[in-house]
PDB file of C-alpha atoms in Angstrom:
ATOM      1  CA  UNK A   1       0.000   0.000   0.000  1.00 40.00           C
ATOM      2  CA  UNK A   2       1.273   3.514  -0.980  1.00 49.00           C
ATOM      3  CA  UNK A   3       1.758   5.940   1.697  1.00 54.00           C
ATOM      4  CA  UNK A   4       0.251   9.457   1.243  1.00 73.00           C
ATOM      5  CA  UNK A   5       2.114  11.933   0.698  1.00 86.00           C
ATOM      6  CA  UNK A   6       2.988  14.577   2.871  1.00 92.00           C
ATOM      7  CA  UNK A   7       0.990  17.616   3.776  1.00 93.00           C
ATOM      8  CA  UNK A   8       2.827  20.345   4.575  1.00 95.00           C
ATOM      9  CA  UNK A   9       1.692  24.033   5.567  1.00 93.00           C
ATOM     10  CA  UNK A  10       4.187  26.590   5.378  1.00 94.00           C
ATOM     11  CA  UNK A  11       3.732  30.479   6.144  1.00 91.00           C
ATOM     12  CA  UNK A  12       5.264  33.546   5.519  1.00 90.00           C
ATOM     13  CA  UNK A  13       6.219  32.499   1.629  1.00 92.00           C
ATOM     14  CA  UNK A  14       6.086  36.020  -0.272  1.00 89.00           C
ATOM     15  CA  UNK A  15       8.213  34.867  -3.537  1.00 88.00           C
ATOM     16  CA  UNK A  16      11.814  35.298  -2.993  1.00 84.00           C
ATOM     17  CA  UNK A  17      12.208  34.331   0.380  1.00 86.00           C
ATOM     18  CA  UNK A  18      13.232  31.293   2.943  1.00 88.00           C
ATOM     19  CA  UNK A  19       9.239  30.014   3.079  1.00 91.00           C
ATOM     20  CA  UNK A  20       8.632  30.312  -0.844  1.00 93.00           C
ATOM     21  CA  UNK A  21      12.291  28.248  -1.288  1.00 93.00           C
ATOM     22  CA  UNK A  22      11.051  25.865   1.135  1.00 95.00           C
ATOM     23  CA  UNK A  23       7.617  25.338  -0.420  1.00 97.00           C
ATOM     24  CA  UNK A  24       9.834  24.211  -3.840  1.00 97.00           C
ATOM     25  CA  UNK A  25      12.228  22.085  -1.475  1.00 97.00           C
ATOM     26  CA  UNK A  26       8.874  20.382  -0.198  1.00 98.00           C
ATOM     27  CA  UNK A  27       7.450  20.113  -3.604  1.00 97.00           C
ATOM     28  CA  UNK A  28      10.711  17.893  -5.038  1.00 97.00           C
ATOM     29  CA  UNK A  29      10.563  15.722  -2.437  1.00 96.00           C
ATOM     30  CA  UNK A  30       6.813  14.651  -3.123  1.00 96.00           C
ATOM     31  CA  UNK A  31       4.981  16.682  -0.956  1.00 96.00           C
ATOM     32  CA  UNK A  32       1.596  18.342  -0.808  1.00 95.00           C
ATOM     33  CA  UNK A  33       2.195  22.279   0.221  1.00 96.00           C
ATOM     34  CA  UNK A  34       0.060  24.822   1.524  1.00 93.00           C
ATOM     35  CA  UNK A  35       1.809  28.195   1.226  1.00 95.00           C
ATOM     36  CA  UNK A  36       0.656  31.050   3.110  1.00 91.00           C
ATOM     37  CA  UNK A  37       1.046  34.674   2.835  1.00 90.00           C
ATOM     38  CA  UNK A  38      -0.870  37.791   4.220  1.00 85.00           C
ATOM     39  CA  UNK A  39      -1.310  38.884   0.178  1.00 87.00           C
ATOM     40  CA  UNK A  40      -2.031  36.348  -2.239  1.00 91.00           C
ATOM     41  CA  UNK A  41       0.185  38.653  -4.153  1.00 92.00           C
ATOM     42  CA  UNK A  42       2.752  38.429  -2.819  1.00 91.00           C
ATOM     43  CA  UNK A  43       3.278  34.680  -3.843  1.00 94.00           C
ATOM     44  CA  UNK A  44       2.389  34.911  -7.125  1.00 90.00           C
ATOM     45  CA  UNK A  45       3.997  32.320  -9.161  1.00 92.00           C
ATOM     46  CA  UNK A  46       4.610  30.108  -6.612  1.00 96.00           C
ATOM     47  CA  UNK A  47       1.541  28.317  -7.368  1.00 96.00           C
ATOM     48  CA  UNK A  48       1.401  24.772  -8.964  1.00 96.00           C
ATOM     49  CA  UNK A  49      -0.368  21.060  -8.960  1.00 94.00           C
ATOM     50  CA  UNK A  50       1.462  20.660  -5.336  1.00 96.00           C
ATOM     51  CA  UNK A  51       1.707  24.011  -4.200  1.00 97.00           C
ATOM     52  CA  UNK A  52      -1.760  25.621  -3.395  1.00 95.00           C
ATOM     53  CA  UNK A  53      -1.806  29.636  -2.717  1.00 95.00           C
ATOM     54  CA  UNK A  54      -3.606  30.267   0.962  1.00 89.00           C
ATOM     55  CA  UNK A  55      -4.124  34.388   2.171  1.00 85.00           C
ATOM     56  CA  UNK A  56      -3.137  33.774   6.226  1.00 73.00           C
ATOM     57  CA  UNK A  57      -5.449  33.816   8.650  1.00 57.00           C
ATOM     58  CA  UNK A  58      -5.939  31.858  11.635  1.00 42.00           C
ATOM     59  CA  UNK A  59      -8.639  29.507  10.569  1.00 37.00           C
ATOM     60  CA  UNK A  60      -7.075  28.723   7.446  1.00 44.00           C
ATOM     61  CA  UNK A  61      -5.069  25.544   9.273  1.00 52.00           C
ATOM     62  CA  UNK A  62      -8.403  24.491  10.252  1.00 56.00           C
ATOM     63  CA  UNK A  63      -9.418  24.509   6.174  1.00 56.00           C
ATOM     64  CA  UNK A  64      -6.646  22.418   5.324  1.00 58.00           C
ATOM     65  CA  UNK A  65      -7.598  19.489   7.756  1.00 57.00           C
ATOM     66  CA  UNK A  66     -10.986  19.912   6.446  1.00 60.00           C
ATOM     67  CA  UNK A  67      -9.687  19.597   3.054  1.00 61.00           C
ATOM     68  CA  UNK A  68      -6.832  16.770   3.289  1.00 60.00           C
ATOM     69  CA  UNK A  69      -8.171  15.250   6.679  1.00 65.00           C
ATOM     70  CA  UNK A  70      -4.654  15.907   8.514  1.00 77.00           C
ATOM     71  CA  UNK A  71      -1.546  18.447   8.120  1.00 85.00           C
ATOM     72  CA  UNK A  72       1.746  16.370   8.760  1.00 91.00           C
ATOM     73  CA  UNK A  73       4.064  19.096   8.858  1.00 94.00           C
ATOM     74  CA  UNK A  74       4.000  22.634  10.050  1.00 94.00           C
ATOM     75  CA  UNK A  75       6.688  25.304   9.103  1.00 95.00           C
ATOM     76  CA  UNK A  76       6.389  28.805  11.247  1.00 93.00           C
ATOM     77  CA  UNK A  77       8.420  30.733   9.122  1.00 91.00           C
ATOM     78  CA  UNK A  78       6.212  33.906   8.942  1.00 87.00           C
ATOM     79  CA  UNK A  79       8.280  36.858  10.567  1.00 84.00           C
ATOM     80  CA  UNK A  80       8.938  40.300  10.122  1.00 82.00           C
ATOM     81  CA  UNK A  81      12.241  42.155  10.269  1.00 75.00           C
ATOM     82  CA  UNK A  82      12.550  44.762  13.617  1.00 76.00           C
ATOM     83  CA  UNK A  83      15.786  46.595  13.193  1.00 74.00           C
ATOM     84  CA  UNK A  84      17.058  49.522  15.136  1.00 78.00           C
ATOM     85  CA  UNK A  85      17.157  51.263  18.981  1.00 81.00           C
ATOM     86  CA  UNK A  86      14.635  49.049  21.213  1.00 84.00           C
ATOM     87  CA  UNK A  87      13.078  52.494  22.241  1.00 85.00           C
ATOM     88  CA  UNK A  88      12.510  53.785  18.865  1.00 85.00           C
ATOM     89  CA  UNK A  89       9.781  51.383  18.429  1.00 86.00           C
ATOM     90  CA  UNK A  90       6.009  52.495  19.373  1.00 89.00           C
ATOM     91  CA  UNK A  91       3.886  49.871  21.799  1.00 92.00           C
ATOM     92  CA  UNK A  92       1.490  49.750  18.796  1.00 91.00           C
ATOM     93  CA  UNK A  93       4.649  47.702  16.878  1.00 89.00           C
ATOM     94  CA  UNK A  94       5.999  45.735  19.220  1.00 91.00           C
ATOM     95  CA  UNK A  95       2.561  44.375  20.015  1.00 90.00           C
ATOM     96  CA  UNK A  96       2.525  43.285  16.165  1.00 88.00           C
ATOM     97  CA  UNK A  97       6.108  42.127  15.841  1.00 90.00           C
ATOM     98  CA  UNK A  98       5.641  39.358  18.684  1.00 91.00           C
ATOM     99  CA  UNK A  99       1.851  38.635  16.824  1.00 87.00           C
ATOM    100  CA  UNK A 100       3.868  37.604  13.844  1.00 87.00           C
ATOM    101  CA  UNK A 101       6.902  35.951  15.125  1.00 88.00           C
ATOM    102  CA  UNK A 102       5.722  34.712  18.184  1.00 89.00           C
ATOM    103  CA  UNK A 103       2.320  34.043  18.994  1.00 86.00           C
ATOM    104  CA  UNK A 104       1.177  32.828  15.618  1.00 83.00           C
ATOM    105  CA  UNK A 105       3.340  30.016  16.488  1.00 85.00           C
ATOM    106  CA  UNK A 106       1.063  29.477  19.426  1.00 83.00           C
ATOM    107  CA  UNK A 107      -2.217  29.982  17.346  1.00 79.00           C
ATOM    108  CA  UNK A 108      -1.004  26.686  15.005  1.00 80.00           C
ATOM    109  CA  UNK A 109       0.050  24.884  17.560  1.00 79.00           C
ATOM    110  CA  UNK A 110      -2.378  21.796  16.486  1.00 67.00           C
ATOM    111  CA  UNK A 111      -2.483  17.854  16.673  1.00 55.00           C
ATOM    112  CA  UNK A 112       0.309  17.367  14.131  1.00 75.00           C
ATOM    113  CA  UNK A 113       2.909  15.248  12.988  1.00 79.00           C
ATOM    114  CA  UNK A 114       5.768  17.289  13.223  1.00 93.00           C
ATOM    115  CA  UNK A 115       6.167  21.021  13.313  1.00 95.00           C
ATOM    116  CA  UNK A 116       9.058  22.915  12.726  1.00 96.00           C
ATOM    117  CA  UNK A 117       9.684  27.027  13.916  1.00 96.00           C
ATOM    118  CA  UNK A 118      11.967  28.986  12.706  1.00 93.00           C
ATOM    119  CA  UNK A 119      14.408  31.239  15.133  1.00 92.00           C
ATOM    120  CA  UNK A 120      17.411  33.128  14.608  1.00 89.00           C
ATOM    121  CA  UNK A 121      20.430  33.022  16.634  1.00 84.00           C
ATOM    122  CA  UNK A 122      19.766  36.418  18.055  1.00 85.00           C
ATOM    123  CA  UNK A 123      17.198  34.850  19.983  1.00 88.00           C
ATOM    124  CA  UNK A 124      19.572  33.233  21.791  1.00 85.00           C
ATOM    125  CA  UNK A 125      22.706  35.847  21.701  1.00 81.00           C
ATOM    126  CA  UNK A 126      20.961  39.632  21.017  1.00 83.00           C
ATOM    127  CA  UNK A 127      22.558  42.393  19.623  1.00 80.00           C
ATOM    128  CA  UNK A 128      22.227  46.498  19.808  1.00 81.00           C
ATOM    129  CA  UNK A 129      19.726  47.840  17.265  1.00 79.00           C
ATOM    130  CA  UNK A 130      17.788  44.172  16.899  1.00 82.00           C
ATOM    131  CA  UNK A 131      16.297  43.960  20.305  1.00 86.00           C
ATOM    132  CA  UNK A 132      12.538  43.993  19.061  1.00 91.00           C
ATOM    133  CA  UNK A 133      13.322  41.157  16.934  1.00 90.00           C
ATOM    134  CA  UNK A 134      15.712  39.342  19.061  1.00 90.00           C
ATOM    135  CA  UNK A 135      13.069  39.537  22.099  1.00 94.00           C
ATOM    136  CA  UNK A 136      10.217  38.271  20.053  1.00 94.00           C
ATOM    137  CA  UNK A 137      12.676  35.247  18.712  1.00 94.00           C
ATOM    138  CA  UNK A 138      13.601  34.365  22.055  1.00 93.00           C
ATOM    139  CA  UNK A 139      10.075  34.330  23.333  1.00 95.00           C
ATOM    140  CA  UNK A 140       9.341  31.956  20.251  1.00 95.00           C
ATOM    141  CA  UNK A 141      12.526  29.823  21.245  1.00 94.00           C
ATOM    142  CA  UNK A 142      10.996  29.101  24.764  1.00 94.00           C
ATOM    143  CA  UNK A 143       7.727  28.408  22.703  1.00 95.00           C
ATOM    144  CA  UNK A 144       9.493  26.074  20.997  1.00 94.00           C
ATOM    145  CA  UNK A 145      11.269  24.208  23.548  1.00 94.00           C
ATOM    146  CA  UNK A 146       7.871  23.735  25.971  1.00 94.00           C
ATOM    147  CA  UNK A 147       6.325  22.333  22.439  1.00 94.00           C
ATOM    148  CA  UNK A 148       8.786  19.839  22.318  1.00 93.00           C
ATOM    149  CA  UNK A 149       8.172  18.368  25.840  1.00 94.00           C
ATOM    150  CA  UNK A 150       4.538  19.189  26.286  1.00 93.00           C
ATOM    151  CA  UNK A 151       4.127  17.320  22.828  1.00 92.00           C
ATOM    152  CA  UNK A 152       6.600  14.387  22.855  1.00 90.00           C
ATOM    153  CA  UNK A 153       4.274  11.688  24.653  1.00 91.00           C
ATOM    154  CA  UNK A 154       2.348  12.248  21.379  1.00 88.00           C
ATOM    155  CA  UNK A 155       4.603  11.354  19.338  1.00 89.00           C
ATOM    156  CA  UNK A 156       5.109  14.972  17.850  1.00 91.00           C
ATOM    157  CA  UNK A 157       8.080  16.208  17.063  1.00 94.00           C
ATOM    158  CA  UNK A 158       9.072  20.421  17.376  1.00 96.00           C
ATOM    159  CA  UNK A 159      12.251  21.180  15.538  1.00 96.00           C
ATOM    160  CA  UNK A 160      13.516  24.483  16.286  1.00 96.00           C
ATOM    161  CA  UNK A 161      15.552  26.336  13.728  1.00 94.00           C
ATOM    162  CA  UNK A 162      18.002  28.992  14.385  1.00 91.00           C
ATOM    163  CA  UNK A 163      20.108  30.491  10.905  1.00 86.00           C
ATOM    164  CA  UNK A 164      23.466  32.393  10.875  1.00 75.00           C
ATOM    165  CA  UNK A 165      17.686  44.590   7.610  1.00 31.00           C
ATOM    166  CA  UNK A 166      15.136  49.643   8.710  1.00 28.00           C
ATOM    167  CA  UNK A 167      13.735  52.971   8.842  1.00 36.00           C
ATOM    168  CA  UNK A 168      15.071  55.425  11.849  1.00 38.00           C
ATOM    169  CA  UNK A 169      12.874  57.937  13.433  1.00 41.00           C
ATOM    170  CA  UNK A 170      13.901  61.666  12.695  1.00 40.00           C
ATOM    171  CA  UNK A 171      13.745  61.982  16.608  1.00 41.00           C
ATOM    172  CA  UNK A 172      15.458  59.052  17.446  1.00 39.00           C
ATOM    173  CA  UNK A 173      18.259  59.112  20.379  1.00 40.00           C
ATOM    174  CA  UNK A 174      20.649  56.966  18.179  1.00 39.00           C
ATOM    175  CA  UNK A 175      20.947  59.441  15.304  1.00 47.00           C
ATOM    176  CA  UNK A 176      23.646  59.817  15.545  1.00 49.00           C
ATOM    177  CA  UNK A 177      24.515  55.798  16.332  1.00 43.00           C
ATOM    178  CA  UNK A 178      23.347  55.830  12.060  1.00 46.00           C
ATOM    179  CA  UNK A 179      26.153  54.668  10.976  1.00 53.00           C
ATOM    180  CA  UNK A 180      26.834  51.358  13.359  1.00 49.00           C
ATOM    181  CA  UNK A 181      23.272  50.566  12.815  1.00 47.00           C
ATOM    182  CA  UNK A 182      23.573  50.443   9.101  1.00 48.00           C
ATOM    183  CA  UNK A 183      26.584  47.865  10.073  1.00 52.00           C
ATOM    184  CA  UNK A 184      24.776  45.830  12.370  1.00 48.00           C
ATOM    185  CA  UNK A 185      22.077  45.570   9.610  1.00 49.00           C
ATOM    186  CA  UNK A 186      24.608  44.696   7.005  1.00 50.00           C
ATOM    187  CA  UNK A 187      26.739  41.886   9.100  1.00 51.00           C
ATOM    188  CA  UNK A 188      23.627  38.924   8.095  1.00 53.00           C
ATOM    189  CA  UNK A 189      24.066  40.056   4.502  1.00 48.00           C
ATOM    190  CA  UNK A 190      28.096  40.102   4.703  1.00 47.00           C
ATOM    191  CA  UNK A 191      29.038  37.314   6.688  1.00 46.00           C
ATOM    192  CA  UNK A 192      28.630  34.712   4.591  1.00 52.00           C
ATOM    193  CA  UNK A 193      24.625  33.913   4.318  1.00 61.00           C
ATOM    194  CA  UNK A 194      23.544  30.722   2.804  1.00 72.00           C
ATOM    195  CA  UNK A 195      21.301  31.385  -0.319  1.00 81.00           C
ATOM    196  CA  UNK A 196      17.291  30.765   0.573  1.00 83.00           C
ATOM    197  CA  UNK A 197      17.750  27.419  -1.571  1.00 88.00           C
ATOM    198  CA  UNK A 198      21.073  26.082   0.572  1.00 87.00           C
ATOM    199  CA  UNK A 199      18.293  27.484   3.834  1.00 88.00           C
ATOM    200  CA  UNK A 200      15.642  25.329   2.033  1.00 91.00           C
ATOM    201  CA  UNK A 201      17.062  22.019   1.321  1.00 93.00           C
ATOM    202  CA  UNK A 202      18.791  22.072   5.324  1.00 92.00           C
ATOM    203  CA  UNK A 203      15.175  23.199   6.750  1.00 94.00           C
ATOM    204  CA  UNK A 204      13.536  20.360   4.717  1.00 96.00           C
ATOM    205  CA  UNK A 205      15.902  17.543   4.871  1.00 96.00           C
ATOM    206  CA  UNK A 206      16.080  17.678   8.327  1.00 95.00           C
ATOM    207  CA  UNK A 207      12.156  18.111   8.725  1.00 95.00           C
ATOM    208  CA  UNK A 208      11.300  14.973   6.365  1.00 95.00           C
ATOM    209  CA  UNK A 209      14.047  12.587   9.025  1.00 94.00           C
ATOM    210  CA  UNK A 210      12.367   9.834  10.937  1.00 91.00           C
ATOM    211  CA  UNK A 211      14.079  11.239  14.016  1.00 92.00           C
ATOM    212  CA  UNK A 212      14.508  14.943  13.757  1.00 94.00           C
ATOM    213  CA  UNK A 213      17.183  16.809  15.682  1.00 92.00           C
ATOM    214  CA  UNK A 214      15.160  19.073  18.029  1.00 92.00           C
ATOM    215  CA  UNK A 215      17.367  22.241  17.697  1.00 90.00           C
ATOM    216  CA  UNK A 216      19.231  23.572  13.921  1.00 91.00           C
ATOM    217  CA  UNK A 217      21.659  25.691  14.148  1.00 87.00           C
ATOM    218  CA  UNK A 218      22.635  26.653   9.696  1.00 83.00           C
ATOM    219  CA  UNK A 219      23.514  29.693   7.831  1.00 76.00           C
ATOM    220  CA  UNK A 220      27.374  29.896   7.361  1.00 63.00           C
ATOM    221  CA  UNK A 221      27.965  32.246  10.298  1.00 66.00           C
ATOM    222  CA  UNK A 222      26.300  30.206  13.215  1.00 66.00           C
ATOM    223  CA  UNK A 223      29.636  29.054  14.265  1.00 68.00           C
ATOM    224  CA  UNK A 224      30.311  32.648  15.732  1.00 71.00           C
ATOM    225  CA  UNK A 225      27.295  32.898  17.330  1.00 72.00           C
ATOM    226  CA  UNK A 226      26.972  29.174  18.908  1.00 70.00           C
ATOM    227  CA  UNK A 227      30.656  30.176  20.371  1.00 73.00           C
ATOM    228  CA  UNK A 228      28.898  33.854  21.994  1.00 71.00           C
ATOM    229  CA  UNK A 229      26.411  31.420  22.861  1.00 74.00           C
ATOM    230  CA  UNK A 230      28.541  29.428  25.225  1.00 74.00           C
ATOM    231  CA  UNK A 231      30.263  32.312  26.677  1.00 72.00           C
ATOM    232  CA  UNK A 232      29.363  34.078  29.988  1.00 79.00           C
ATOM    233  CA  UNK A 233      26.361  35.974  29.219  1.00 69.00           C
ATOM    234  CA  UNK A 234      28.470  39.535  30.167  1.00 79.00           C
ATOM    235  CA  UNK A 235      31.378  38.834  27.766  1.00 74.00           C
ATOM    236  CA  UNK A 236      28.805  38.063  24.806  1.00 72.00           C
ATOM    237  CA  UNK A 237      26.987  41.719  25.558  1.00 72.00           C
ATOM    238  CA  UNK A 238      29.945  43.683  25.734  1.00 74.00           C
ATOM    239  CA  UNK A 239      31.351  42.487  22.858  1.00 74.00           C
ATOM    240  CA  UNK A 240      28.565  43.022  20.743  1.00 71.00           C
ATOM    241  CA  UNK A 241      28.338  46.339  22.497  1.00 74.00           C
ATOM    242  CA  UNK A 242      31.782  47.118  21.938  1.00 75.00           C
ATOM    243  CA  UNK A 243      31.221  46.000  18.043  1.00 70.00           C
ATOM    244  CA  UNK A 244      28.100  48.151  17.439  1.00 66.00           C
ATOM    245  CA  UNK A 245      28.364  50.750  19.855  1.00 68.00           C
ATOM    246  CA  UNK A 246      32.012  52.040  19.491  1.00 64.00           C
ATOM    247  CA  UNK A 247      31.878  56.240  19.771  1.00 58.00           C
ATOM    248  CA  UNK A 248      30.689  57.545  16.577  1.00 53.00           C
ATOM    249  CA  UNK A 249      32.929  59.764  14.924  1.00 56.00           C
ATOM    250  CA  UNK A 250      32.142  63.279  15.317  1.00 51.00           C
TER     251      UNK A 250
END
């Protein structure tokens, strides 16, 4: 007897990113994929005979069971970027930076097979001028790790993720802080990032495995930030202090 295929829903997959790439990765491997996106616009293209187009909301998991009678795998990968000074940011964004990255993970939290979140390793090391996003990926890393005990008697496995970006306000305190921003935004894009397709195939290969490793750490800088990882906790701060928040030049 043939085994269905998997069903798989991913979100956040806006063409050009990690999700859409790991919708494709998905697809090769056999896979039935639900990609979600806020705008059905923003995917277009991505659609085909295994890929079907879903606008996100937070019944639309509740569809797909209706639909295929199960969802096997779940990918959070929905997120939004939150760069610059902590304080710059109003309550009104914060609130909707830790809706996206964080408790949408808790929303589609369901009875599945195996679901799969996806960090960043500022969640576990932060770093000046990223502490909106950092704090909201940390949050989702405890998430995460509470999934993967509360859930393990049933069988379900919670793989945690973690891969190796910003408009200042005119009033802002860190003005003048500009220019080591701007660096701290370029460092991801400089240091060596893995293409979404190298992000893909990792993500996917390690979420089809029969027995899934519960934490990924990928991109090709995560060796510098597992090592701040295992530092003490003071030495990691002020060297990304130091780093980021040297004295401007005048």
């Amino acid at each position: 007897m043939t085994m269905p295929s998997p069903v798989v829903l991913v979100t956040g997959c806006s063409i050009g990113g990690a999700g859409s790439a790991i919708c494709k990765a998905f697809e090769a491997r056999g896979c039935t994929v639900y990609a979600t996106s806020r705008k059905l616009e923003t995917m277009q293209g991505l659609a085909s005979e295994s890929i079907r187009l879903l606008q996100m909301d937070v019944a639309n998991d509740e569809h797909i069971v209706e639909e295929q009678g199960r969802i096997d795998i779940l990918v959070n990968n929905a997120g939004t970027v939150a760069a610059g000074a902590l304080i710059d940011n109003s309550m009104g964004h914060v609130k909707n930076v830790f809706d996206i990255n964080t408790f949408s993970v808790v929303r589609l939290a369901k009875a599945v097979w195996r679901i799969v979140n996806i960090g960043s390793v500022v969640g576990d090391t932060p770093t000046p001028f990223n502490g909106l996003y950092a704090a909201s990926k940390a949050a989702l890393h405890s998430i995460s790790d509470v999934l993967s005990m509360e859930l393990r008697p049933f069988n379900i496995d919670v793989i945690l993720v973690t891969p190796g970006g910003f408009t200042q306000p005119e009033d802002s305190l860190y003005k003048r802080y500009l220019p080591n921003i701007l660096r701290r935004l370029n460092a991801s894009q400089t240091m060596g990032p893995w293409s979404a397709e190298e992000f893909a195939e990792d993500v996917v290969s390690k979420s089809l495995m029969k027995r899934p490793p519960a934490h990924v750490m990928n991109g090709k800088s995560w060796q510098v930030f597992y090592v701040f990882k295992w530092l003490p906790r003071t030495w990691s701060l002020y060297l990304f202090q130091r780093m980021y928040l040297s004295k401007p030049e005048a």
